[in-house]
Amino acid sequence: MHPSRWLLPALLAASSAVAADPGPLREPFYIRGGFNAWGTENTLQYQGRGVYQADILVPPGNHGFKIGTRDWSREWVPSLSASAAVKPGQPQRLATSAGPEATLFVRSTATYRFTLDVKQPGAPVLRVTRLAARKSGPAVDPHAGRARVATLAFATWDGKQETARFSIVDPEAQLRSYTHSTTMTLRDPVPQHATYAESAALPYLRSGNLAFDALFALATSEMRQDAVSEIRDGNYNAGAAIPCDCFETGEKWHYVWTRDLSYAADLGLALLDPQRVRNSLDFKLAGFRTGLPKAPQVAGTPDGLQIVQDTGSGGSWPVSTDRVSWAFAAEETLRMLAPKERAAFAARALAALTNTIENDRIAAFDPRDGLYTGEQSFLDWRDQSYAGWIVDDLASMAGSKSVSTNATHYQALTLTAHLAREAGDNARATRYDAWAAQLKTAINARLWLPDAGMYSSLTAAHFDDAPLHKFDWLGQSLAILTGIASEEQARSILARYPHGPMGPPVIWPQQPGVPVYHNRAMWPFVTGYGLKAAAMSGNAAVADAAYDSLMRGAALNVSNMENLEWLSGQPLLLDEKHPHLIGPVINSRRQLWSVGAYLGMVIENVFGVTATDEGLRLQPFVTTKLRRDTFGGASQATLHDLRLRGARVSVRLLLPAASQEQGYHKIDKVLLNGAPGGTTIPWATLRDGDVIEIALGAVIKGDNGIRRVNADPYVEAPSVFGPREPVIASLERDAGGHARLRFTGKDEGAVYHIYRDGKQVAADIKAGAWRDREAHPYACYAIEAQFSASGNRSHHSVPRCLDPATEIGVLDARVSSNLNPSGTGTPRLIGWGAPQDRLEVRELRIGQAGRYAFQLRYRNEANQINLGISGGVKWMTLEDAAGRAVAQGVVQLPHTKPGGTLPLSTPLTASLQPGAYRLRLSDFYNMSYLESNASFTGTGGTTGPSNRFDLYGVRVQRTE
């Protein structure tokens, strides 16, 4: 999630013009919240007498919001310590400092007036008032007088029914215009019906099913809407437009974001508009800013051209490292570009990928287990899919490893090896092929859980590092599609990953006490990847669940939405008894990767058209259920005017008789312009006007395993939720070196498992006290809860280590720096981290041989923990008495929450012999060093790069 990119469409803004007289505030202030995607569309207009006002049409939900300036340099909230609910009609005094968001609960769509009184500038007062609704006339049937009308009916979770209707005026028109309506209450305050049309520039469908044809037209229409000539984001270029013939991310996201674009292009967009995808991909490449000193450890070409990791958790890269998801889109785009265009883009892609891979290897690769660190791909709202305590320790998230992110690194390595070989650089190709093979082995060794029959989504962080019994559908699907998973593993994953009545959740199990967004949600693009994996492996049951989910979601929402609550399929689950759980918290129409997923479902999965380096591969995956329910009595279905490398092609499925068996129909034969052909058509033989016919025949039963689950969407049932993570209250070492710990749990029906140094050493323990039977005087421990009935497990507790550790403050005589410690408060080096800054700790005495971890005690408030590009990224070197480096590498100091305890950086670990050592700290780089962020309005942007933080000291922890 990118709160920095949240922009409300003009429909929701009462006015965006800044008043000529700014009043006593002297600069524009905005109402920024979940109802307007945290954007700057709703300006507080000066009314005179110290009063400002904004009227905003607000949809149902429990909306977080704040009052702030464009760059968040000034931010006002009701409370500095906790989120506060604002009650309509009641005055609310505001604090004039940053803090937790306010919330506004709205039961039904209405216009709300936000009135800000700043007569006393130091004590502003906010009042929110619901305005009376205007009377509306009788409802009009949008399908009245239409020549053809079709209806789709869908059962709801509570035993009712919702319907979507589709109609056309002229059934004989070559290109149709559709009217589409729904009975389901839509998420945003828009009409319950829409009209959209097929385009001569894009393919169209004739299947004998009006609704199926219409939903494909809806996807192509929304693709055209997302195709823009300029993009914008409130945190870039002062919110002004940036010229770019690109794809924006959705109705509420008007920028290009690396992973969103990449997955959308891979799923379907690159096949239809490779030039625009290429432009968008190029926008996400950047080199270093001119004149910036470059640390000697930084790899790659002097210009530093590389893939941009967007603003996000902890201050971006390398807390998150899935920027290499760019490679998925690049590969599909390269397959579709004409040879001359392809050659130029391939050369640029090879350069950018190489620089990215080499620096990710330095900053985010752990040679001890062969995996890359970094936040889970796409699951970038920390407490939605991580332990609740992670928000206070983002270094632990930065040091964890996930299957989804490692799959993106694998894709980048394999593509770059291929491009290097094409360019005649066999040495580079061999290097990356070897790295890819080693990574595949490491993923299967470290993340495959035989007892679950799936990959662990992620490991716990340093000092624990165990693979967790947490699972996500994107990670499982990418492992299958990239070939990381074997055929046997793929069958196991597809049969075991849970599916609800409306489709698969993106994570399993669900997180208690957390609102709907990634948690408790389906995301159509993730469902699209699951469909690709199911088709690849021949699992008709999982494919049918995906077909149903994608069609239902688009039909009832009259758009390809960002996400949906997973048990009800609703775009908003309005849980009035628990307003803090309402969600999805944010949801955008025509979300780019959802559009890509629907297009890919039809083109790649139903009609079987995929691009390869050699040509078109034809492998439709028409299940018997899809044949019966969607195509009914039709004998054929045709995808018209698919444009592929300049050739206009039509693809026709010749359908067999419907079958009641479960499985999918095999290909009987392929005809190219009436002549027999193969399932691969070389690019060189493809001609404008070609007609490809694919005759389907007998049923292949395949492997139809699927795990079905269900529950009340308003209840946190142990059958679908995991327990809360336990807490280690105390840990001590007895005289014999045995660990004694006391811990607490929070859930009935749960038992507890003890982990020592990432390995389970005790199972099914009751909360209370536990003693390790073995003596491990320097071990680290963590605890996991498990519901006995369902088997669902929690995240691990904060790990605790037996060694008391040594803290070396900045006033210690052994510490030297070019900056002087502060003279007030806790001693620290304020704002340490400019490229020329240095720190050294001499005479670090190690008394016994063992393994040690070195961390920095710090605070980094350069931006919020979910935003920015200014996470600390430094180079730490440990030298022995002779000056030889015995350990060196990147340490991360992510953004921190204001106040509270001082966190620790990621560790540099080393096996040491007794003796004296010297620790040195110098610069590396973060995303603020890239030219693309020169217009970023927050820290590290327009005022220059920022890799700075307050440094309090060094911590030395023995772990073995």
PDB file of N, CA, C and O in Angstrom, residues 388-389 724-731 741-747 752 754 767-769 781-785 794-800:
ATOM      1  N   GLY A 388       2.275  -8.334  15.105  1.00  0.00           N
ATOM      2  CA  GLY A 388       1.848  -7.022  15.564  1.00  0.00           C
ATOM      3  C   GLY A 388       2.991  -6.154  16.055  1.00  0.00           C
ATOM      4  O   GLY A 388       2.929  -4.929  15.968  1.00  0.00           O
ATOM      5  N   TRP A 389       4.059  -6.781  16.567  1.00  0.00           N
ATOM      6  CA  TRP A 389       5.169  -6.008  17.123  1.00  0.00           C
ATOM      7  C   TRP A 389       6.124  -5.465  16.063  1.00  0.00           C
ATOM      8  O   TRP A 389       7.016  -4.670  16.371  1.00  0.00           O
ATOM      9  N   ARG A 724      -3.106 -14.895  18.171  1.00  0.00           N
ATOM     10  CA  ARG A 724      -2.196 -13.770  18.391  1.00  0.00           C
ATOM     11  C   ARG A 724      -0.842 -14.307  18.848  1.00  0.00           C
ATOM     12  O   ARG A 724      -0.777 -15.334  19.509  1.00  0.00           O
ATOM     13  N   GLU A 725       0.213 -13.570  18.494  1.00  0.00           N
ATOM     14  CA  GLU A 725       1.531 -14.068  18.881  1.00  0.00           C
ATOM     15  C   GLU A 725       1.733 -13.934  20.395  1.00  0.00           C
ATOM     16  O   GLU A 725       1.298 -12.957  21.005  1.00  0.00           O
ATOM     17  N   PRO A 726       2.350 -14.921  21.011  1.00  0.00           N
ATOM     18  CA  PRO A 726       2.605 -14.857  22.455  1.00  0.00           C
ATOM     19  C   PRO A 726       3.710 -13.856  22.781  1.00  0.00           C
ATOM     20  O   PRO A 726       4.350 -13.301  21.886  1.00  0.00           O
ATOM     21  N   VAL A 727       3.941 -13.663  24.070  1.00  0.00           N
ATOM     22  CA  VAL A 727       4.945 -12.713  24.543  1.00  0.00           C
ATOM     23  C   VAL A 727       5.841 -13.405  25.558  1.00  0.00           C
ATOM     24  O   VAL A 727       5.347 -14.034  26.513  1.00  0.00           O
ATOM     25  N   ILE A 728       7.150 -13.337  25.357  1.00  0.00           N
ATOM     26  CA  ILE A 728       8.096 -13.842  26.346  1.00  0.00           C
ATOM     27  C   ILE A 728       8.249 -12.773  27.424  1.00  0.00           C
ATOM     28  O   ILE A 728       8.783 -11.685  27.170  1.00  0.00           O
ATOM     29  N   ALA A 729       7.760 -13.073  28.618  1.00  0.00           N
ATOM     30  CA  ALA A 729       7.797 -12.095  29.704  1.00  0.00           C
ATOM     31  C   ALA A 729       9.169 -12.025  30.352  1.00  0.00           C
ATOM     32  O   ALA A 729       9.618 -10.954  30.780  1.00  0.00           O
ATOM     33  N   SER A 730       9.847 -13.167  30.442  1.00  0.00           N
ATOM     34  CA  SER A 730      11.179 -13.174  31.043  1.00  0.00           C
ATOM     35  C   SER A 730      11.985 -14.337  30.487  1.00  0.00           C
ATOM     36  O   SER A 730      11.433 -15.371  30.107  1.00  0.00           O
ATOM     37  N   LEU A 731      13.293 -14.154  30.422  1.00  0.00           N
ATOM     38  CA  LEU A 731      14.216 -15.190  29.964  1.00  0.00           C
ATOM     39  C   LEU A 731      15.487 -15.064  30.771  1.00  0.00           C
ATOM     40  O   LEU A 731      16.070 -13.971  30.867  1.00  0.00           O
ATOM     41  N   LEU A 741      12.271 -19.676  30.765  1.00  0.00           N
ATOM     42  CA  LEU A 741      11.476 -18.553  30.261  1.00  0.00           C
ATOM     43  C   LEU A 741      10.046 -18.656  30.748  1.00  0.00           C
ATOM     44  O   LEU A 741       9.531 -19.748  31.021  1.00  0.00           O
ATOM     45  N   ARG A 742       9.450 -17.478  30.877  1.00  0.00           N
ATOM     46  CA  ARG A 742       8.023 -17.378  31.192  1.00  0.00           C
ATOM     47  C   ARG A 742       7.358 -16.625  30.046  1.00  0.00           C
ATOM     48  O   ARG A 742       7.917 -15.656  29.527  1.00  0.00           O
ATOM     49  N   PHE A 743       6.176 -17.100  29.644  1.00  0.00           N
ATOM     50  CA  PHE A 743       5.518 -16.455  28.518  1.00  0.00           C
ATOM     51  C   PHE A 743       4.014 -16.465  28.717  1.00  0.00           C
ATOM     52  O   PHE A 743       3.457 -17.277  29.475  1.00  0.00           O
ATOM     53  N   THR A 744       3.368 -15.550  28.022  1.00  0.00           N
ATOM     54  CA  THR A 744       1.915 -15.422  28.097  1.00  0.00           C
ATOM     55  C   THR A 744       1.315 -15.627  26.715  1.00  0.00           C
ATOM     56  O   THR A 744       1.934 -15.314  25.694  1.00  0.00           O
ATOM     57  N   GLY A 745       0.098 -16.154  26.687  1.00  0.00           N
ATOM     58  CA  GLY A 745      -0.669 -16.316  25.457  1.00  0.00           C
ATOM     59  C   GLY A 745      -1.996 -15.608  25.582  1.00  0.00           C
ATOM     60  O   GLY A 745      -2.416 -15.247  26.683  1.00  0.00           O
ATOM     61  N   LYS A 746      -2.680 -15.413  24.450  1.00  0.00           N
ATOM     62  CA  LYS A 746      -3.873 -14.569  24.444  1.00  0.00           C
ATOM     63  C   LYS A 746      -5.120 -15.261  23.913  1.00  0.00           C
ATOM     64  O   LYS A 746      -6.177 -14.633  23.826  1.00  0.00           O
ATOM     65  N   ASP A 747      -5.029 -16.532  23.528  1.00  0.00           N
ATOM     66  CA  ASP A 747      -6.167 -17.166  22.858  1.00  0.00           C
ATOM     67  C   ASP A 747      -6.540 -18.478  23.533  1.00  0.00           C
ATOM     68  O   ASP A 747      -5.667 -19.308  23.841  1.00  0.00           O
ATOM     69  N   TYR A 752       1.364 -24.019  22.536  1.00  0.00           N
ATOM     70  CA  TYR A 752       2.519 -23.200  22.190  1.00  0.00           C
ATOM     71  C   TYR A 752       3.723 -24.080  21.869  1.00  0.00           C
ATOM     72  O   TYR A 752       3.934 -25.125  22.470  1.00  0.00           O
ATOM     73  N   ILE A 754       7.983 -23.954  21.233  1.00  0.00           N
ATOM     74  CA  ILE A 754       9.188 -23.201  21.570  1.00  0.00           C
ATOM     75  C   ILE A 754      10.233 -23.420  20.484  1.00  0.00           C
ATOM     76  O   ILE A 754      10.460 -24.558  20.048  1.00  0.00           O
ATOM     77  N   ALA A 767       0.731 -22.146  28.236  1.00  0.00           N
ATOM     78  CA  ALA A 767       1.325 -20.862  28.610  1.00  0.00           C
ATOM     79  C   ALA A 767       1.775 -20.913  30.060  1.00  0.00           C
ATOM     80  O   ALA A 767       1.141 -21.522  30.907  1.00  0.00           O
ATOM     81  N   GLY A 768       2.882 -20.254  30.330  1.00  0.00           N
ATOM     82  CA  GLY A 768       3.427 -20.242  31.685  1.00  0.00           C
ATOM     83  C   GLY A 768       4.940 -20.292  31.666  1.00  0.00           C
ATOM     84  O   GLY A 768       5.585 -19.432  31.074  1.00  0.00           O
ATOM     85  N   ALA A 769       5.511 -21.321  32.277  1.00  0.00           N
ATOM     86  CA  ALA A 769       6.968 -21.432  32.400  1.00  0.00           C
ATOM     87  C   ALA A 769       7.469 -22.637  31.618  1.00  0.00           C
ATOM     88  O   ALA A 769       6.766 -23.635  31.439  1.00  0.00           O
ATOM     89  N   TYR A 781      15.530 -17.439  21.723  1.00  0.00           N
ATOM     90  CA  TYR A 781      14.282 -18.190  21.787  1.00  0.00           C
ATOM     91  C   TYR A 781      13.114 -17.362  21.238  1.00  0.00           C
ATOM     92  O   TYR A 781      13.088 -16.134  21.344  1.00  0.00           O
ATOM     93  N   ALA A 782      12.152 -18.064  20.671  1.00  0.00           N
ATOM     94  CA  ALA A 782      10.901 -17.455  20.222  1.00  0.00           C
ATOM     95  C   ALA A 782       9.789 -18.470  20.428  1.00  0.00           C
ATOM     96  O   ALA A 782      10.043 -19.684  20.529  1.00  0.00           O
ATOM     97  N   ILE A 783       8.557 -17.986  20.489  1.00  0.00           N
ATOM     98  CA  ILE A 783       7.406 -18.853  20.769  1.00  0.00           C
ATOM     99  C   ILE A 783       6.322 -18.596  19.735  1.00  0.00           C
ATOM    100  O   ILE A 783       6.104 -17.476  19.290  1.00  0.00           O
ATOM    101  N   GLU A 784       5.622 -19.676  19.400  1.00  0.00           N
ATOM    102  CA  GLU A 784       4.549 -19.655  18.408  1.00  0.00           C
ATOM    103  C   GLU A 784       3.304 -20.278  19.033  1.00  0.00           C
ATOM    104  O   GLU A 784       3.389 -21.277  19.741  1.00  0.00           O
ATOM    105  N   ALA A 785       2.150 -19.686  18.765  1.00  0.00           N
ATOM    106  CA  ALA A 785       0.874 -20.246  19.225  1.00  0.00           C
ATOM    107  C   ALA A 785       0.212 -21.011  18.080  1.00  0.00           C
ATOM    108  O   ALA A 785       0.406 -20.688  16.903  1.00  0.00           O
ATOM    109  N   SER A 794       0.279 -18.772  14.785  1.00  0.00           N
ATOM    110  CA  SER A 794       0.541 -17.338  14.899  1.00  0.00           C
ATOM    111  C   SER A 794       1.896 -17.001  14.298  1.00  0.00           C
ATOM    112  O   SER A 794       2.693 -17.876  13.938  1.00  0.00           O
ATOM    113  N   HIS A 795       2.170 -15.727  14.210  1.00  0.00           N
ATOM    114  CA  HIS A 795       3.540 -15.284  14.022  1.00  0.00           C
ATOM    115  C   HIS A 795       4.318 -15.605  15.300  1.00  0.00           C
ATOM    116  O   HIS A 795       3.736 -15.865  16.362  1.00  0.00           O
ATOM    117  N   HIS A 796       5.622 -15.552  15.209  1.00  0.00           N
ATOM    118  CA  HIS A 796       6.440 -15.800  16.388  1.00  0.00           C
ATOM    119  C   HIS A 796       6.495 -14.558  17.280  1.00  0.00           C
ATOM    120  O   HIS A 796       6.315 -13.428  16.814  1.00  0.00           O
ATOM    121  N   SER A 797       6.769 -14.810  18.534  1.00  0.00           N
ATOM    122  CA  SER A 797       6.985 -13.719  19.478  1.00  0.00           C
ATOM    123  C   SER A 797       8.258 -12.958  19.116  1.00  0.00           C
ATOM    124  O   SER A 797       9.063 -13.413  18.284  1.00  0.00           O
ATOM    125  N   VAL A 798       8.454 -11.825  19.740  1.00  0.00           N
ATOM    126  CA  VAL A 798       9.747 -11.145  19.643  1.00  0.00           C
ATOM    127  C   VAL A 798      10.810 -12.102  20.178  1.00  0.00           C
ATOM    128  O   VAL A 798      10.668 -12.642  21.278  1.00  0.00           O
ATOM    129  N   PRO A 799      11.865 -12.373  19.423  1.00  0.00           N
ATOM    130  CA  PRO A 799      12.889 -13.289  19.939  1.00  0.00           C
ATOM    131  C   PRO A 799      13.659 -12.659  21.095  1.00  0.00           C
ATOM    132  O   PRO A 799      13.875 -11.444  21.123  1.00  0.00           O
ATOM    133  N   ARG A 800      14.039 -13.496  22.040  1.00  0.00           N
ATOM    134  CA  ARG A 800      14.850 -13.053  23.180  1.00  0.00           C
ATOM    135  C   ARG A 800      16.089 -13.931  23.256  1.00  0.00           C
ATOM    136  O   ARG A 800      16.015 -15.150  23.071  1.00  0.00           O
TER     137      ARG A 800
END
